[in-house]
Amino acid sequence: CDAPTIVMDRIMQVSVIDEQILRRLHVDTRCVCPNAPELERNQDVELADGLYRDLWGIEWIKPPDSHYYDLHKPPLGGEITISDIMLHPWPEPYDPGYTRGLREQVARMRAETDCALVLNLSLWPLQCSQNVRGYIEWYMDLVTAPRIMQCMVDCITESMLGPIESITDAVGDLVDVIAVSDDIGNQDKLCMSPTTYRKIFKPSHARLTQAIKSRSTAPLMWHTCGSVIDILDDLIEIGVDSLNPVQTTAKNMDPDQLKRRYGDRLSFWGAIDTMHVLNHGTPEDVRLEVERKIM
């Protein structure tokens, strides 16, 4: 494919997959991404030495030997107060750039393809708070400063609520699936206790998913890696219809058990071994893995 590369996620260096490749691989979904923000406050700021600062105030750097960007400087690291959080320049939530021309664009996609249209929305208060605060302080705050953490999550939620509402209002009736992402699991357990998740992050997740579900009847797919068996009932309760990628190598994430226990309430998008088969296996290994999961 000789089409130019279009990066849609600078941090992870995720690129838009060209239509030629999608057709060659018989991919039956098409990604719908909101447009870029327009307001100056919401723009990336290029810094020296390969650094840039995003709309959350987070500084990122791409090491010479890496394909991806690493967290360089969290804007609310170190000792902070509630006032520091409240005075932080959070993104402007109602940036008109996100939806300008979006409905017309999606309507054209709807008319030109019979593939399922998957709308990707930014819903990641957990991961965003990790990057805004810094990972060491974030883990310490969960135990020693829950008010600090709660205030930060509330501010992030407010900033994410505006785009979610305006984008879903604009095209929620035109898409087939709405995809969101917030990684909650490690390889062997959650990244916090289930009790802490339910106290601090579940209310935020519920508020954001409700904003989506009240504006669209499209099924809601949630991406989280790791072992999340301990909160699958919670995700179902807040309106999640499908789980992705179903990391089968994580603890207690056996797909047969998941299907038996949750199959009447939750669909599973993926369940392919992404640690061994998909990235290290032969084409035949991948083919057999897919056939086993379909069966």
PDB file of C-alpha atoms in Angstrom:
ATOM      1  CA  CYS A   1       0.000   0.000   0.000  1.00  0.00           C
ATOM      2  CA  ASP A   2       1.497   3.340  -1.049  1.00  0.00           C
ATOM      3  CA  ALA A   3      -0.968   5.559   0.826  1.00  0.00           C
ATOM      4  CA  PRO A   4       0.496   8.097   3.288  1.00  0.00           C
ATOM      5  CA  THR A   5       0.599   7.129   6.970  1.00  0.00           C
ATOM      6  CA  ILE A   6      -1.905   9.029   9.116  1.00  0.00           C
ATOM      7  CA  VAL A   7      -1.244   8.800  12.868  1.00  0.00           C
ATOM      8  CA  MET A   8      -4.417   8.973  14.955  1.00  0.00           C
ATOM      9  CA  ASP A   9      -2.806   8.277  18.364  1.00  0.00           C
ATOM     10  CA  ARG A  10       0.539  10.009  18.782  1.00  0.00           C
ATOM     11  CA  ILE A  11       1.450   8.414  22.119  1.00  0.00           C
ATOM     12  CA  MET A  12       0.991   4.823  20.984  1.00  0.00           C
ATOM     13  CA  GLN A  13       1.759   5.638  17.329  1.00  0.00           C
ATOM     14  CA  VAL A  14      -1.488   4.030  16.166  1.00  0.00           C
ATOM     15  CA  SER A  15      -2.153   4.742  12.496  1.00  0.00           C
ATOM     16  CA  VAL A  16      -5.304   4.826  10.428  1.00  0.00           C
ATOM     17  CA  ILE A  17      -5.519   1.568   8.466  1.00  0.00           C
ATOM     18  CA  ASP A  18      -5.837   2.284   4.772  1.00  0.00           C
ATOM     19  CA  GLU A  19      -8.965   1.111   2.991  1.00  0.00           C
ATOM     20  CA  GLN A  20      -6.898  -1.077   0.630  1.00  0.00           C
ATOM     21  CA  ILE A  21      -5.535  -3.046   3.586  1.00  0.00           C
ATOM     22  CA  LEU A  22      -8.955  -3.355   5.232  1.00  0.00           C
ATOM     23  CA  ARG A  23     -10.405  -4.825   2.052  1.00  0.00           C
ATOM     24  CA  ARG A  24      -7.443  -7.120   1.448  1.00  0.00           C
ATOM     25  CA  LEU A  25      -7.866  -8.572   4.958  1.00  0.00           C
ATOM     26  CA  HIS A  26     -11.686  -8.702   4.659  1.00  0.00           C
ATOM     27  CA  VAL A  27     -12.141  -6.521   7.735  1.00  0.00           C
ATOM     28  CA  ASP A  28     -15.877  -5.950   8.214  1.00  0.00           C
ATOM     29  CA  THR A  29     -15.678  -2.922  10.547  1.00  0.00           C
ATOM     30  CA  ARG A  30     -14.740   0.683   9.883  1.00  0.00           C
ATOM     31  CA  CYS A  31     -13.444   3.105  12.499  1.00  0.00           C
ATOM     32  CA  VAL A  32     -15.215   6.399  13.169  1.00  0.00           C
ATOM     33  CA  CYS A  33     -12.943   8.862  14.971  1.00  0.00           C
ATOM     34  CA  PRO A  34     -13.945  12.344  16.162  1.00  0.00           C
ATOM     35  CA  ASN A  35     -12.218  15.237  14.492  1.00  0.00           C
ATOM     36  CA  ALA A  36      -9.279  17.062  16.060  1.00  0.00           C
ATOM     37  CA  PRO A  37      -9.942  19.878  18.529  1.00  0.00           C
ATOM     38  CA  GLU A  38      -9.828  23.456  17.244  1.00  0.00           C
ATOM     39  CA  LEU A  39      -9.401  25.612  20.342  1.00  0.00           C
ATOM     40  CA  GLU A  40      -5.883  26.771  21.168  1.00  0.00           C
ATOM     41  CA  ARG A  41      -6.233  25.506  24.732  1.00  0.00           C
ATOM     42  CA  ASN A  42      -6.724  21.965  23.439  1.00  0.00           C
ATOM     43  CA  GLN A  43      -3.718  21.824  21.111  1.00  0.00           C
ATOM     44  CA  ASP A  44      -0.466  19.934  21.600  1.00  0.00           C
ATOM     45  CA  VAL A  45       2.502  22.166  22.343  1.00  0.00           C
ATOM     46  CA  GLU A  46       5.828  21.179  20.791  1.00  0.00           C
ATOM     47  CA  LEU A  47       8.747  21.450  23.221  1.00  0.00           C
ATOM     48  CA  ALA A  48      12.505  21.053  22.826  1.00  0.00           C
ATOM     49  CA  ASP A  49      14.412  17.769  22.536  1.00  0.00           C
ATOM     50  CA  GLY A  50      11.582  15.674  21.111  1.00  0.00           C
ATOM     51  CA  LEU A  51       9.123  16.553  23.866  1.00  0.00           C
ATOM     52  CA  TYR A  52       5.537  17.684  23.516  1.00  0.00           C
ATOM     53  CA  ARG A  53       2.780  18.650  25.939  1.00  0.00           C
ATOM     54  CA  ASP A  54      -0.766  17.427  25.296  1.00  0.00           C
ATOM     55  CA  LEU A  55      -4.097  19.063  26.096  1.00  0.00           C
ATOM     56  CA  TRP A  56      -4.064  17.583  29.639  1.00  0.00           C
ATOM     57  CA  GLY A  57      -0.746  19.274  30.385  1.00  0.00           C
ATOM     58  CA  ILE A  58       1.133  15.955  30.278  1.00  0.00           C
ATOM     59  CA  GLU A  59       4.628  16.007  28.774  1.00  0.00           C
ATOM     60  CA  TRP A  60       5.619  13.061  26.569  1.00  0.00           C
ATOM     61  CA  ILE A  61       8.933  11.994  25.051  1.00  0.00           C
ATOM     62  CA  LYS A  62       9.806   9.476  22.351  1.00  0.00           C
ATOM     63  CA  PRO A  63      13.121   7.755  23.191  1.00  0.00           C
ATOM     64  CA  PRO A  64      15.413   7.201  20.178  1.00  0.00           C
ATOM     65  CA  ASP A  65      15.139   3.415  20.474  1.00  0.00           C
ATOM     66  CA  SER A  66      11.361   3.283  21.013  1.00  0.00           C
ATOM     67  CA  HIS A  67       8.376   3.147  18.703  1.00  0.00           C
ATOM     68  CA  TYR A  68       6.180   4.891  21.293  1.00  0.00           C
ATOM     69  CA  TYR A  69       6.083   7.923  23.570  1.00  0.00           C
ATOM     70  CA  ASP A  70       6.770   7.616  27.297  1.00  0.00           C
ATOM     71  CA  LEU A  71       5.423   9.737  30.129  1.00  0.00           C
ATOM     72  CA  HIS A  72       8.043  12.426  30.795  1.00  0.00           C
ATOM     73  CA  LYS A  73       6.459  14.841  33.264  1.00  0.00           C
ATOM     74  CA  PRO A  74       3.009  14.620  34.892  1.00  0.00           C
ATOM     75  CA  PRO A  75       1.570  18.111  35.442  1.00  0.00           C
ATOM     76  CA  LEU A  76       0.289  17.309  38.931  1.00  0.00           C
ATOM     77  CA  GLY A  77       3.208  15.281  40.257  1.00  0.00           C
ATOM     78  CA  GLY A  78       4.738  15.709  43.699  1.00  0.00           C
ATOM     79  CA  GLU A  79       3.000  17.274  46.678  1.00  0.00           C
ATOM     80  CA  ILE A  80      -0.305  18.855  45.653  1.00  0.00           C
ATOM     81  CA  THR A  81      -3.510  20.164  47.203  1.00  0.00           C
ATOM     82  CA  ILE A  82      -7.144  20.175  46.162  1.00  0.00           C
ATOM     83  CA  SER A  83      -6.621  23.776  45.037  1.00  0.00           C
ATOM     84  CA  ASP A  84      -3.791  22.710  42.715  1.00  0.00           C
ATOM     85  CA  ILE A  85      -6.145  20.255  41.056  1.00  0.00           C
ATOM     86  CA  MET A  86      -8.989  22.745  40.736  1.00  0.00           C
ATOM     87  CA  LEU A  87      -6.701  25.420  39.267  1.00  0.00           C
ATOM     88  CA  HIS A  88      -5.081  23.101  36.730  1.00  0.00           C
ATOM     89  CA  PRO A  89      -5.929  24.153  33.139  1.00  0.00           C
ATOM     90  CA  TRP A  90      -8.108  21.185  32.219  1.00  0.00           C
ATOM     91  CA  PRO A  91      -9.128  20.794  28.550  1.00  0.00           C
ATOM     92  CA  GLU A  92     -12.108  22.751  27.269  1.00  0.00           C
ATOM     93  CA  PRO A  93     -14.810  20.050  26.985  1.00  0.00           C
ATOM     94  CA  TYR A  94     -17.059  21.708  24.416  1.00  0.00           C
ATOM     95  CA  ASP A  95     -14.553  22.224  21.616  1.00  0.00           C
ATOM     96  CA  PRO A  96     -16.544  22.595  18.367  1.00  0.00           C
ATOM     97  CA  GLY A  97     -13.755  20.942  16.399  1.00  0.00           C
ATOM     98  CA  TYR A  98     -14.694  17.481  17.605  1.00  0.00           C
ATOM     99  CA  THR A  99     -18.006  17.463  15.739  1.00  0.00           C
ATOM    100  CA  ARG A 100     -17.510  19.963  12.925  1.00  0.00           C
ATOM    101  CA  GLY A 101     -18.576  18.115   9.772  1.00  0.00           C
ATOM    102  CA  LEU A 102     -18.598  14.784  11.622  1.00  0.00           C
ATOM    103  CA  ARG A 103     -22.212  13.860  10.906  1.00  0.00           C
ATOM    104  CA  GLU A 104     -21.780  14.476   7.184  1.00  0.00           C
ATOM    105  CA  GLN A 105     -18.611  12.377   7.203  1.00  0.00           C
ATOM    106  CA  VAL A 106     -20.276   9.441   8.986  1.00  0.00           C
ATOM    107  CA  ALA A 107     -23.380   9.686   6.812  1.00  0.00           C
ATOM    108  CA  ARG A 108     -21.139   9.242   3.748  1.00  0.00           C
ATOM    109  CA  MET A 109     -19.514   6.209   5.355  1.00  0.00           C
ATOM    110  CA  ARG A 110     -22.965   4.803   6.134  1.00  0.00           C
ATOM    111  CA  ALA A 111     -24.014   5.200   2.511  1.00  0.00           C
ATOM    112  CA  GLU A 112     -20.808   3.825   0.991  1.00  0.00           C
ATOM    113  CA  THR A 113     -20.261   0.647   3.017  1.00  0.00           C
ATOM    114  CA  ASP A 114     -22.216  -2.164   4.617  1.00  0.00           C
ATOM    115  CA  CYS A 115     -19.433  -2.669   7.182  1.00  0.00           C
ATOM    116  CA  ALA A 116     -20.159  -2.040  10.846  1.00  0.00           C
ATOM    117  CA  LEU A 117     -19.232   1.492  11.893  1.00  0.00           C
ATOM    118  CA  VAL A 118     -17.403   1.614  15.234  1.00  0.00           C
ATOM    119  CA  LEU A 119     -17.284   4.989  16.975  1.00  0.00           C
ATOM    120  CA  ASN A 120     -14.241   5.460  19.203  1.00  0.00           C
ATOM    121  CA  LEU A 121     -14.758   7.741  22.202  1.00  0.00           C
ATOM    122  CA  SER A 122     -12.225   8.916  24.788  1.00  0.00           C
ATOM    123  CA  LEU A 123     -13.346   7.524  28.130  1.00  0.00           C
ATOM    124  CA  TRP A 124     -10.290   6.868  30.271  1.00  0.00           C
ATOM    125  CA  PRO A 125     -10.389   8.677  33.630  1.00  0.00           C
ATOM    126  CA  LEU A 126      -8.322   5.928  35.262  1.00  0.00           C
ATOM    127  CA  GLN A 127      -5.436   5.955  32.805  1.00  0.00           C
ATOM    128  CA  CYS A 128      -5.615   9.709  32.385  1.00  0.00           C
ATOM    129  CA  SER A 129      -5.315  10.224  36.149  1.00  0.00           C
ATOM    130  CA  GLN A 130      -2.243   7.976  36.174  1.00  0.00           C
ATOM    131  CA  ASN A 131      -0.550  10.167  33.578  1.00  0.00           C
ATOM    132  CA  VAL A 132      -1.672  13.476  35.088  1.00  0.00           C
ATOM    133  CA  ARG A 133      -0.507  12.505  38.583  1.00  0.00           C
ATOM    134  CA  GLY A 134       2.422  10.168  37.843  1.00  0.00           C
ATOM    135  CA  TYR A 135       2.321   6.462  38.584  1.00  0.00           C
ATOM    136  CA  ILE A 136       4.108   6.422  41.951  1.00  0.00           C
ATOM    137  CA  GLU A 137       1.997   9.220  43.447  1.00  0.00           C
ATOM    138  CA  TRP A 138      -1.141   7.731  41.845  1.00  0.00           C
ATOM    139  CA  TYR A 139      -0.724   4.419  43.645  1.00  0.00           C
ATOM    140  CA  MET A 140       0.127   6.166  46.911  1.00  0.00           C
ATOM    141  CA  ASP A 141      -2.916   8.445  46.654  1.00  0.00           C
ATOM    142  CA  LEU A 142      -5.251   5.468  46.303  1.00  0.00           C
ATOM    143  CA  VAL A 143      -4.319   4.541  49.883  1.00  0.00           C
ATOM    144  CA  THR A 144      -3.094   7.691  51.602  1.00  0.00           C
ATOM    145  CA  ALA A 145      -4.931  10.546  49.842  1.00  0.00           C
ATOM    146  CA  PRO A 146      -8.243   9.304  48.408  1.00  0.00           C
ATOM    147  CA  ARG A 147      -9.706  12.851  48.467  1.00  0.00           C
ATOM    148  CA  ILE A 148      -6.914  14.029  46.174  1.00  0.00           C
ATOM    149  CA  MET A 149      -7.574  11.127  43.833  1.00  0.00           C
ATOM    150  CA  GLN A 150     -11.342  11.633  43.900  1.00  0.00           C
ATOM    151  CA  CYS A 151     -11.026  15.334  43.083  1.00  0.00           C
ATOM    152  CA  MET A 152      -8.704  14.589  40.179  1.00  0.00           C
ATOM    153  CA  VAL A 153     -10.996  11.911  38.765  1.00  0.00           C
ATOM    154  CA  ASP A 154     -13.988  14.254  39.059  1.00  0.00           C
ATOM    155  CA  CYS A 155     -12.172  16.996  37.109  1.00  0.00           C
ATOM    156  CA  ILE A 156     -11.084  14.549  34.411  1.00  0.00           C
ATOM    157  CA  THR A 157     -14.619  13.204  34.157  1.00  0.00           C
ATOM    158  CA  GLU A 158     -16.021  16.706  33.633  1.00  0.00           C
ATOM    159  CA  SER A 159     -13.505  17.324  30.844  1.00  0.00           C
ATOM    160  CA  MET A 160     -14.389  14.036  29.130  1.00  0.00           C
ATOM    161  CA  LEU A 161     -18.137  14.409  29.526  1.00  0.00           C
ATOM    162  CA  GLY A 162     -18.494  17.289  27.050  1.00  0.00           C
ATOM    163  CA  PRO A 163     -16.908  15.554  24.044  1.00  0.00           C
ATOM    164  CA  ILE A 164     -18.748  12.323  24.813  1.00  0.00           C
ATOM    165  CA  GLU A 165     -22.091  14.116  24.904  1.00  0.00           C
ATOM    166  CA  SER A 166     -21.558  16.244  21.791  1.00  0.00           C
ATOM    167  CA  ILE A 167     -20.048  13.469  19.666  1.00  0.00           C
ATOM    168  CA  THR A 168     -22.694  10.906  20.618  1.00  0.00           C
ATOM    169  CA  ASP A 169     -25.425  13.488  19.998  1.00  0.00           C
ATOM    170  CA  ALA A 170     -23.946  14.095  16.547  1.00  0.00           C
ATOM    171  CA  VAL A 171     -23.540  10.535  15.267  1.00  0.00           C
ATOM    172  CA  GLY A 172     -24.817   8.100  17.889  1.00  0.00           C
ATOM    173  CA  ASP A 173     -27.727   7.127  15.661  1.00  0.00           C
ATOM    174  CA  LEU A 174     -25.504   6.399  12.652  1.00  0.00           C
ATOM    175  CA  VAL A 175     -22.989   3.950  14.153  1.00  0.00           C
ATOM    176  CA  ASP A 176     -23.291   0.252  14.961  1.00  0.00           C
ATOM    177  CA  VAL A 177     -20.926   0.020  17.938  1.00  0.00           C
ATOM    178  CA  ILE A 178     -19.440   2.533  20.367  1.00  0.00           C
ATOM    179  CA  ALA A 179     -15.978   1.642  21.663  1.00  0.00           C
ATOM    180  CA  VAL A 180     -14.356   3.056  24.804  1.00  0.00           C
ATOM    181  CA  SER A 181     -11.185   2.139  26.661  1.00  0.00           C
ATOM    182  CA  ASP A 182      -9.800   2.330  30.186  1.00  0.00           C
ATOM    183  CA  ASP A 183      -7.316  -0.358  31.223  1.00  0.00           C
ATOM    184  CA  ILE A 184      -8.165  -1.661  34.699  1.00  0.00           C
ATOM    185  CA  GLY A 185      -6.327  -4.992  34.876  1.00  0.00           C
ATOM    186  CA  ASN A 186      -2.833  -6.331  35.397  1.00  0.00           C
ATOM    187  CA  GLN A 187      -1.746  -9.786  34.308  1.00  0.00           C
ATOM    188  CA  ASP A 188      -2.849 -11.443  37.569  1.00  0.00           C
ATOM    189  CA  LYS A 189      -5.404  -9.045  39.100  1.00  0.00           C
ATOM    190  CA  LEU A 190      -6.868  -5.552  38.945  1.00  0.00           C
ATOM    191  CA  CYS A 191      -4.521  -2.582  39.253  1.00  0.00           C
ATOM    192  CA  MET A 192      -6.289  -1.820  42.554  1.00  0.00           C
ATOM    193  CA  SER A 193      -8.662  -3.627  44.880  1.00  0.00           C
ATOM    194  CA  PRO A 194     -12.247  -4.121  43.657  1.00  0.00           C
ATOM    195  CA  THR A 195     -13.402  -2.068  46.656  1.00  0.00           C
ATOM    196  CA  THR A 196     -11.211   0.886  45.652  1.00  0.00           C
ATOM    197  CA  TYR A 197     -12.371   0.616  42.040  1.00  0.00           C
ATOM    198  CA  ARG A 198     -16.018   0.711  43.106  1.00  0.00           C
ATOM    199  CA  LYS A 199     -15.462   3.681  45.399  1.00  0.00           C
ATOM    200  CA  ILE A 200     -13.342   5.952  43.186  1.00  0.00           C
ATOM    201  CA  PHE A 201     -13.582   4.955  39.532  1.00  0.00           C
ATOM    202  CA  LYS A 202     -16.856   3.102  39.021  1.00  0.00           C
ATOM    203  CA  PRO A 203     -19.006   6.231  39.626  1.00  0.00           C
ATOM    204  CA  SER A 204     -16.992   8.090  36.988  1.00  0.00           C
ATOM    205  CA  HIS A 205     -17.243   5.222  34.524  1.00  0.00           C
ATOM    206  CA  ALA A 206     -20.976   4.957  35.202  1.00  0.00           C
ATOM    207  CA  ARG A 207     -21.542   8.661  34.605  1.00  0.00           C
ATOM    208  CA  LEU A 208     -19.679   8.597  31.308  1.00  0.00           C
ATOM    209  CA  THR A 209     -21.286   5.391  30.023  1.00  0.00           C
ATOM    210  CA  GLN A 210     -24.719   6.725  30.964  1.00  0.00           C
ATOM    211  CA  ALA A 211     -24.036   9.816  28.867  1.00  0.00           C
ATOM    212  CA  ILE A 212     -23.407   7.487  25.920  1.00  0.00           C
ATOM    213  CA  LYS A 213     -26.276   5.067  26.545  1.00  0.00           C
ATOM    214  CA  SER A 214     -28.789   7.901  26.933  1.00  0.00           C
ATOM    215  CA  ARG A 215     -27.858   9.202  23.480  1.00  0.00           C
ATOM    216  CA  SER A 216     -27.426   6.035  21.428  1.00  0.00           C
ATOM    217  CA  THR A 217     -28.829   2.530  21.245  1.00  0.00           C
ATOM    218  CA  ALA A 218     -25.565   1.166  19.792  1.00  0.00           C
ATOM    219  CA  PRO A 219     -23.914  -1.576  21.891  1.00  0.00           C
ATOM    220  CA  LEU A 220     -21.077  -0.320  24.097  1.00  0.00           C
ATOM    221  CA  MET A 221     -17.741  -2.142  23.824  1.00  0.00           C
ATOM    222  CA  TRP A 222     -15.184  -1.682  26.608  1.00  0.00           C
ATOM    223  CA  HIS A 223     -11.467  -2.285  26.037  1.00  0.00           C
ATOM    224  CA  THR A 224      -9.376  -3.303  29.015  1.00  0.00           C
ATOM    225  CA  CYS A 225      -6.432  -5.644  29.106  1.00  0.00           C
ATOM    226  CA  GLY A 226      -5.537  -7.920  31.982  1.00  0.00           C
ATOM    227  CA  SER A 227      -7.464  -9.902  34.578  1.00  0.00           C
ATOM    228  CA  VAL A 228     -10.757  -8.073  35.168  1.00  0.00           C
ATOM    229  CA  ILE A 229     -12.912 -10.995  36.267  1.00  0.00           C
ATOM    230  CA  ASP A 230     -13.486  -9.329  39.662  1.00  0.00           C
ATOM    231  CA  ILE A 231     -15.380  -6.369  38.175  1.00  0.00           C
ATOM    232  CA  LEU A 232     -17.133  -7.802  35.128  1.00  0.00           C
ATOM    233  CA  ASP A 233     -20.440  -7.633  36.999  1.00  0.00           C
ATOM    234  CA  ASP A 234     -19.731  -3.962  37.712  1.00  0.00           C
ATOM    235  CA  LEU A 235     -19.024  -3.211  34.050  1.00  0.00           C
ATOM    236  CA  ILE A 236     -22.221  -4.975  33.034  1.00  0.00           C
ATOM    237  CA  GLU A 237     -24.122  -2.973  35.654  1.00  0.00           C
ATOM    238  CA  ILE A 238     -22.969   0.373  34.223  1.00  0.00           C
ATOM    239  CA  GLY A 239     -24.016  -0.591  30.701  1.00  0.00           C
ATOM    240  CA  VAL A 240     -21.106  -2.388  29.047  1.00  0.00           C
ATOM    241  CA  ASP A 241     -22.340  -4.819  26.377  1.00  0.00           C
ATOM    242  CA  SER A 242     -19.062  -6.231  25.045  1.00  0.00           C
ATOM    243  CA  LEU A 243     -15.543  -6.831  26.381  1.00  0.00           C
ATOM    244  CA  ASN A 244     -12.370  -6.386  24.319  1.00  0.00           C
ATOM    245  CA  PRO A 245      -9.739  -7.821  23.849  1.00  0.00           C
ATOM    246  CA  VAL A 246     -10.377 -10.610  26.395  1.00  0.00           C
ATOM    247  CA  GLN A 247      -6.766 -11.270  27.386  1.00  0.00           C
ATOM    248  CA  THR A 248      -6.953 -15.045  27.664  1.00  0.00           C
ATOM    249  CA  THR A 249      -3.456 -15.405  29.154  1.00  0.00           C
ATOM    250  CA  ALA A 250      -4.379 -13.283  32.190  1.00  0.00           C
ATOM    251  CA  LYS A 251      -5.471 -14.949  35.430  1.00  0.00           C
ATOM    252  CA  ASN A 252      -9.053 -16.280  35.477  1.00  0.00           C
ATOM    253  CA  MET A 253      -9.754 -15.037  31.946  1.00  0.00           C
ATOM    254  CA  ASP A 254     -10.320 -18.442  30.370  1.00  0.00           C
ATOM    255  CA  PRO A 255     -12.766 -17.805  27.494  1.00  0.00           C
ATOM    256  CA  ASP A 256     -14.794 -20.981  28.081  1.00  0.00           C
ATOM    257  CA  GLN A 257     -15.408 -20.014  31.707  1.00  0.00           C
ATOM    258  CA  LEU A 258     -16.216 -16.430  30.762  1.00  0.00           C
ATOM    259  CA  LYS A 259     -18.702 -17.562  28.147  1.00  0.00           C
ATOM    260  CA  ARG A 260     -20.461 -19.914  30.567  1.00  0.00           C
ATOM    261  CA  ARG A 261     -20.634 -17.357  33.357  1.00  0.00           C
ATOM    262  CA  TYR A 262     -21.343 -14.144  31.442  1.00  0.00           C
ATOM    263  CA  GLY A 263     -22.396 -15.169  27.938  1.00  0.00           C
ATOM    264  CA  ASP A 264     -26.051 -14.233  28.464  1.00  0.00           C
ATOM    265  CA  ARG A 265     -25.114 -10.697  29.564  1.00  0.00           C
ATOM    266  CA  LEU A 266     -21.861  -9.883  27.785  1.00  0.00           C
ATOM    267  CA  SER A 267     -20.368 -10.501  24.367  1.00  0.00           C
ATOM    268  CA  PHE A 268     -16.642 -11.013  23.848  1.00  0.00           C
ATOM    269  CA  TRP A 269     -14.754  -9.223  21.086  1.00  0.00           C
ATOM    270  CA  GLY A 270     -11.418 -10.911  20.541  1.00  0.00           C
ATOM    271  CA  ALA A 271     -10.276 -13.665  22.923  1.00  0.00           C
ATOM    272  CA  ILE A 272      -7.261 -14.376  20.696  1.00  0.00           C
ATOM    273  CA  ASP A 273      -3.956 -14.970  22.491  1.00  0.00           C
ATOM    274  CA  THR A 274      -2.204 -11.635  21.925  1.00  0.00           C
ATOM    275  CA  MET A 275       0.904 -12.487  23.963  1.00  0.00           C
ATOM    276  CA  HIS A 276       2.035 -15.606  22.120  1.00  0.00           C
ATOM    277  CA  VAL A 277      -0.063 -16.656  19.131  1.00  0.00           C
ATOM    278  CA  LEU A 278      -0.951 -13.385  17.394  1.00  0.00           C
ATOM    279  CA  ASN A 279       2.478 -11.780  17.610  1.00  0.00           C
ATOM    280  CA  HIS A 280       4.773 -14.830  17.568  1.00  0.00           C
ATOM    281  CA  GLY A 281       2.745 -17.607  15.923  1.00  0.00           C
ATOM    282  CA  THR A 282       2.658 -18.688  12.300  1.00  0.00           C
ATOM    283  CA  PRO A 283      -0.329 -17.892  10.080  1.00  0.00           C
ATOM    284  CA  GLU A 284      -1.504 -21.467  10.712  1.00  0.00           C
ATOM    285  CA  ASP A 285      -1.254 -20.940  14.479  1.00  0.00           C
ATOM    286  CA  VAL A 286      -3.431 -17.844  14.184  1.00  0.00           C
ATOM    287  CA  ARG A 287      -5.923 -19.644  11.960  1.00  0.00           C
ATOM    288  CA  LEU A 288      -6.297 -22.507  14.430  1.00  0.00           C
ATOM    289  CA  GLU A 289      -6.628 -20.086  17.355  1.00  0.00           C
ATOM    290  CA  VAL A 290      -9.452 -18.243  15.611  1.00  0.00           C
ATOM    291  CA  GLU A 291     -11.217 -21.491  14.719  1.00  0.00           C
ATOM    292  CA  ARG A 292     -11.023 -22.713  18.322  1.00  0.00           C
ATOM    293  CA  LYS A 293     -12.562 -19.499  19.631  1.00  0.00           C
ATOM    294  CA  ILE A 294     -15.343 -19.523  17.061  1.00  0.00           C
ATOM    295  CA  MET A 295     -16.231 -23.088  18.018  1.00  0.00           C
TER     296      MET A 295
END
